[in-house]
mmCIF file of C-alpha atoms and ligand atoms in Angstrom:
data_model
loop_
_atom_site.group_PDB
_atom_site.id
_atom_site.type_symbol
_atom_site.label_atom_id
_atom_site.label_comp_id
_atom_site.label_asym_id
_atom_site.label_seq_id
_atom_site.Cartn_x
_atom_site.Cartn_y
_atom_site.Cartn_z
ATOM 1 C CA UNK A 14 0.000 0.000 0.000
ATOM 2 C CA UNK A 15 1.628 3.454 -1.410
ATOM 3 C CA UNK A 16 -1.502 5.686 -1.239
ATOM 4 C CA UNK A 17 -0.571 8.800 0.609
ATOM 5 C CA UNK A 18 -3.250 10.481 2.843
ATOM 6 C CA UNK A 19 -3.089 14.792 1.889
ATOM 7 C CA UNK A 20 -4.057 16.889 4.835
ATOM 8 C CA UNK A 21 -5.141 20.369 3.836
ATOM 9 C CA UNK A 22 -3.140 23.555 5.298
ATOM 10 C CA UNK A 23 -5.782 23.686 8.282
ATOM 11 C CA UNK A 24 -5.354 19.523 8.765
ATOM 12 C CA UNK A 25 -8.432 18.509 7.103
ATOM 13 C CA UNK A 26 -8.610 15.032 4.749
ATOM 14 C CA UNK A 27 -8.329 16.306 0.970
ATOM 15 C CA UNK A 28 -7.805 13.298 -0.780
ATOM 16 C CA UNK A 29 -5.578 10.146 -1.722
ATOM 17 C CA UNK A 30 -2.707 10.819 -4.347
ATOM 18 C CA UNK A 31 -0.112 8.220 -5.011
ATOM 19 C CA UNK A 32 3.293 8.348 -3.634
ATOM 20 C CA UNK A 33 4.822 9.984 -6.761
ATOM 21 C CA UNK A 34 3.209 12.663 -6.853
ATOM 22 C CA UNK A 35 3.446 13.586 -2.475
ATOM 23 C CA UNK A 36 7.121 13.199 -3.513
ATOM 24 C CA UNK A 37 6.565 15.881 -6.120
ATOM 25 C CA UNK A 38 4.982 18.003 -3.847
ATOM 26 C CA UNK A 39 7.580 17.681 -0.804
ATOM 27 C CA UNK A 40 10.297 18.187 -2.935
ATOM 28 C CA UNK A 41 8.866 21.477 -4.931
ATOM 29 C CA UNK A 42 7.885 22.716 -1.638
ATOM 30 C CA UNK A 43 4.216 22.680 -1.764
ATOM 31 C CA UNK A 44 3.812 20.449 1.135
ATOM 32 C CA UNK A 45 5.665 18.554 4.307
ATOM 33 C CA UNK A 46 5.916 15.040 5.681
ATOM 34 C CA UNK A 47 3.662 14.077 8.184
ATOM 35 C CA UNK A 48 3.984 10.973 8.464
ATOM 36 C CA UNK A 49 6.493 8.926 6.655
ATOM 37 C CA UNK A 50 6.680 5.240 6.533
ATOM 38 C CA UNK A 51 9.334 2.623 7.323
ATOM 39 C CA UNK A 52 10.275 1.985 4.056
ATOM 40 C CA UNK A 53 13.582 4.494 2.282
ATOM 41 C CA UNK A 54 13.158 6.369 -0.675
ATOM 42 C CA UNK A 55 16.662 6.579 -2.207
ATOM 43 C CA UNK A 56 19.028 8.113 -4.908
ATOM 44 C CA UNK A 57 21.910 9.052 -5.157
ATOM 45 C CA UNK A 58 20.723 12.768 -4.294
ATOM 46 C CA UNK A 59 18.343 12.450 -1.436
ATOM 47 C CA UNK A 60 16.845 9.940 1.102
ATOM 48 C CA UNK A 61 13.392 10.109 2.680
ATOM 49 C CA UNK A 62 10.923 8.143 3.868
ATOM 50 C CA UNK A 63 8.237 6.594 2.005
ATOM 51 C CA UNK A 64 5.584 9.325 2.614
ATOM 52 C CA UNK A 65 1.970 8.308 4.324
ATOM 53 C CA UNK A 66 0.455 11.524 5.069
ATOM 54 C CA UNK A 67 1.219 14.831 3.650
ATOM 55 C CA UNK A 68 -0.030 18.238 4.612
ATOM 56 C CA UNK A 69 -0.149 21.288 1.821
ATOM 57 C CA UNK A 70 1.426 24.125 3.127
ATOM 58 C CA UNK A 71 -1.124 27.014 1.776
ATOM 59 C CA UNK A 72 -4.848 26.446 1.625
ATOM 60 C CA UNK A 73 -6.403 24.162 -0.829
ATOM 61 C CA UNK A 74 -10.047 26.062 -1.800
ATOM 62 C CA UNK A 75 -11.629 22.103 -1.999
ATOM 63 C CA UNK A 76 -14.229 22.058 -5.057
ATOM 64 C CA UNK A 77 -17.614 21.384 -4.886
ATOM 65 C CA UNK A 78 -17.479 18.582 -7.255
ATOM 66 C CA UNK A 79 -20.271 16.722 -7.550
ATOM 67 C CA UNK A 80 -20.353 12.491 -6.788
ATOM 68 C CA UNK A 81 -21.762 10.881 -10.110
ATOM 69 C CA UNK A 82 -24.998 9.063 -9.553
ATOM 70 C CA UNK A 83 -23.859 5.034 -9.588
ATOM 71 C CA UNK A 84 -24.423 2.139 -7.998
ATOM 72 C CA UNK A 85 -21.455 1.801 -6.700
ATOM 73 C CA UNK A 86 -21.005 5.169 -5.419
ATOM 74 C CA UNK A 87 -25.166 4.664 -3.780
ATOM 75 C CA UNK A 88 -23.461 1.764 -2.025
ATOM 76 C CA UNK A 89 -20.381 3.249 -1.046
ATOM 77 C CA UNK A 90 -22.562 6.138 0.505
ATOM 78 C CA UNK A 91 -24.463 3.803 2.533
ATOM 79 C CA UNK A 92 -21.163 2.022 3.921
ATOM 80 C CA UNK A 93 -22.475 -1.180 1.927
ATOM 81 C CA UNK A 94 -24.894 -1.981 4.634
ATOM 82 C CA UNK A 95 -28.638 -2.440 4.013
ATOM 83 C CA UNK A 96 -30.956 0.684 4.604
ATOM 84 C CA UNK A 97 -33.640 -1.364 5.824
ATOM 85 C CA UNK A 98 -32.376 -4.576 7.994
ATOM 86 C CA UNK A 99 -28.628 -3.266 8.929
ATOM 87 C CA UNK A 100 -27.056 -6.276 7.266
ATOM 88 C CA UNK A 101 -23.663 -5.597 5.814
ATOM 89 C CA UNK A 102 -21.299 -7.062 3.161
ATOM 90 C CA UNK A 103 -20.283 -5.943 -0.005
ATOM 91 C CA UNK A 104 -21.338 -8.931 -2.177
ATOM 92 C CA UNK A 105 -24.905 -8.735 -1.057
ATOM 93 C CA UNK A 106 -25.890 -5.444 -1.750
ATOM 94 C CA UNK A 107 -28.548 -4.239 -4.364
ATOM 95 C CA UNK A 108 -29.662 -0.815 -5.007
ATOM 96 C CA UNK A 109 -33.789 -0.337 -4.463
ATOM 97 C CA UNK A 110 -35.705 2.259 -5.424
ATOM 98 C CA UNK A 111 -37.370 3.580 -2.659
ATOM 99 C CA UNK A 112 -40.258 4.732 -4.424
ATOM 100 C CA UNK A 113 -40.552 2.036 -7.026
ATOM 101 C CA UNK A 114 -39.517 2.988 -10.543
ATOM 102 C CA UNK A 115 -43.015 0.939 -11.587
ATOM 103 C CA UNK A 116 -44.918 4.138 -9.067
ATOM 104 C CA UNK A 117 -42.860 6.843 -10.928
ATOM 105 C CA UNK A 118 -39.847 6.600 -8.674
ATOM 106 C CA UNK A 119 -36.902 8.316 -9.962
ATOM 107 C CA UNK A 120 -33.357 7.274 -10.332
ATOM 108 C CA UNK A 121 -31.903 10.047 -7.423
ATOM 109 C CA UNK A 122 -29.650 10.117 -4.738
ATOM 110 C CA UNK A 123 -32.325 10.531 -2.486
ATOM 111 C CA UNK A 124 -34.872 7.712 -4.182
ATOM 112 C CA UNK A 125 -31.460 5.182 -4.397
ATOM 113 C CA UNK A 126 -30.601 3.020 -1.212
ATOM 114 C CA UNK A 127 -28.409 0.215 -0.462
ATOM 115 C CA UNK A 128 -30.661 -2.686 0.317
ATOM 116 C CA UNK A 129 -29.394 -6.469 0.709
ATOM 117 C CA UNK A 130 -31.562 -8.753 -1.568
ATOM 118 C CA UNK A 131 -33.867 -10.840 0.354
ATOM 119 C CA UNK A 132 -35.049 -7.072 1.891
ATOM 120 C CA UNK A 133 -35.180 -5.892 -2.141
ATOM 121 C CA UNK A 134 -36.851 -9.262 -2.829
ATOM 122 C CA UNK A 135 -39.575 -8.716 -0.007
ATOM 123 C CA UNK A 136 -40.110 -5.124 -0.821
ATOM 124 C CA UNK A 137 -40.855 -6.274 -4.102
ATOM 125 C CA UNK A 138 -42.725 -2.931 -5.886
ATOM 126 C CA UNK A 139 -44.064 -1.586 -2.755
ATOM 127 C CA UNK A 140 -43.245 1.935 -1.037
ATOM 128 C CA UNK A 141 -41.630 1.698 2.288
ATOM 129 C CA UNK A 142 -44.837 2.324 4.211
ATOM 130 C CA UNK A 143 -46.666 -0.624 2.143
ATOM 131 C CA UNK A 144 -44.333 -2.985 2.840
ATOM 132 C CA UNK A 145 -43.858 -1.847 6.234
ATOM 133 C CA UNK A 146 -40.087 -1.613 6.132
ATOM 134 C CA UNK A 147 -38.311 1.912 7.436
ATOM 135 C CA UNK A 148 -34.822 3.297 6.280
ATOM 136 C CA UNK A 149 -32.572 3.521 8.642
ATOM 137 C CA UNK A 150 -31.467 7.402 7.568
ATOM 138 C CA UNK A 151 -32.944 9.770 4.978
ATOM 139 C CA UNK A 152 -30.718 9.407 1.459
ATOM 140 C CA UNK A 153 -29.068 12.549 0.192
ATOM 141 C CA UNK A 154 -26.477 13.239 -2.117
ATOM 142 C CA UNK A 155 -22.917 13.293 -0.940
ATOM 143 C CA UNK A 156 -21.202 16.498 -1.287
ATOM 144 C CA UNK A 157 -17.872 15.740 -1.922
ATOM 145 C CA UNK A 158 -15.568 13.236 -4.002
ATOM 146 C CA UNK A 159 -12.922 12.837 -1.631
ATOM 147 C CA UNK A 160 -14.409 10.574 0.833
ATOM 148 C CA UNK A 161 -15.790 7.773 -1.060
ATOM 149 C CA UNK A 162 -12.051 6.756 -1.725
ATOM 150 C CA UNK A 163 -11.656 6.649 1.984
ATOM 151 C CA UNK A 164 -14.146 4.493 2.660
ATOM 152 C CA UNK A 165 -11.870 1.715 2.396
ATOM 153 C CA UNK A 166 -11.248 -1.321 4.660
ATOM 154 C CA UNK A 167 -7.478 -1.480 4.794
ATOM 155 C CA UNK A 168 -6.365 2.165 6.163
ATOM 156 C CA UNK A 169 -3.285 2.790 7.479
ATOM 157 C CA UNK A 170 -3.102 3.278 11.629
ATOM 158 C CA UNK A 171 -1.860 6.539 11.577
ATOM 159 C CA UNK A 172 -4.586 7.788 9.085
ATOM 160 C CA UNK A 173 -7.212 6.938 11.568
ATOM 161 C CA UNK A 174 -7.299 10.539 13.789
ATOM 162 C CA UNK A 175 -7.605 12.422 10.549
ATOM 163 C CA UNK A 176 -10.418 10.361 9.174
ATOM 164 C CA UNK A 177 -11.980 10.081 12.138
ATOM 165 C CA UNK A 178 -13.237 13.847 12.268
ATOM 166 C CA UNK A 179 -13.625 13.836 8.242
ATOM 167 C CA UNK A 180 -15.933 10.700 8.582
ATOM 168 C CA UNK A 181 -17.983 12.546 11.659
ATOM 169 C CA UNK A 182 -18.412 15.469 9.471
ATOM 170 C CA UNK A 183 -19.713 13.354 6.395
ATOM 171 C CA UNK A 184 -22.062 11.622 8.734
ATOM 172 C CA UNK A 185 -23.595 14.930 9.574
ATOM 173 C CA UNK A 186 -24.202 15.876 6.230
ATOM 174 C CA UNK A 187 -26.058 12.157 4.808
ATOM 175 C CA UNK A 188 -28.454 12.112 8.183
HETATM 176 ZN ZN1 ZN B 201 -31.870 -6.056 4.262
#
């Protein structure tokens, strides 16, 4: 794993760049080591360690880019776990219309939620209220890009207290 975590000037998760290009920006003086890794970078010019995190060293205006509309990203959103029984695990998942497609539901973030397929199954073309099943949150639309690539499994440790108050913050914004 080579993925380098960049903090923004104030601290603040801005996205995952490869290990290339955090040199780059060490070395033209655009950002510093936070963490570095065991492993050496060498030449015969300079030695460092293998950077992990990063931190710019001016402000980084972060763009409202907008998260395209896919499956994968609807099941990313919900954390791959089932908006109506809880049930989690990335092979199971299904996206459901909450309002049916056959009722004139549309294809939104807000009408698109991870559901596991036996609750897909048993919702069959019924609303939420017919079939007597309740979401577990309200769907929105994500605002940023940057956090559906951190909504990985394998993180490194020391990524963890930056994350932490990134994912908090996201959390506020999909309730
Ligand atoms: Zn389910």
């Amino acid at each position: 794993m080579t993925d380098v975590l960049v903090l923004n000037f104030t601290y603040e998760a801005l996205n995952i760049t490869s290990f290339q290009r955090a040199v780059k920006l060490i070395f033209s003086g655009k950002a510093e080591m936070v963490h570095g890794r065991t492993t050496i970078l060498s030449s015969p010019t300079f030695e460092m360690r293998l950077p992990s995190i990063i931190r710019m060293l001016y402000y980084i205006k972060r763009p409202m880019q907008k998260v395209a509309l896919t499956k994968k990203n609807v099941l990313l959103r919900d954390d791959y776990m089932c908006q109506y029984c809880g049930l989690t695990g990335e092979r199971l998942m299904t996206v459901d219309h909450v309002v049916p497609r056959s009722k004139g539901g549309p294809s939104t973030w807000e009408n698109l939620v991870c559901s596991c397929m036996r609750c897909n199954n048993r919702k069959n073309n019924r609303s939420p209220e017919h079939a007597n099943m309740h979401l577990r949150r309200k769907p929105k639309a994500p605002k940023y890009i940057p956090w559906i690539r951190i909504k990985r499994n394998t993180l490194p440790d020391e990524w963890h207290k930056f994350l932490f108050l990134y994912n908090v913050s996201i959390e506020e914004r999909i309730e």
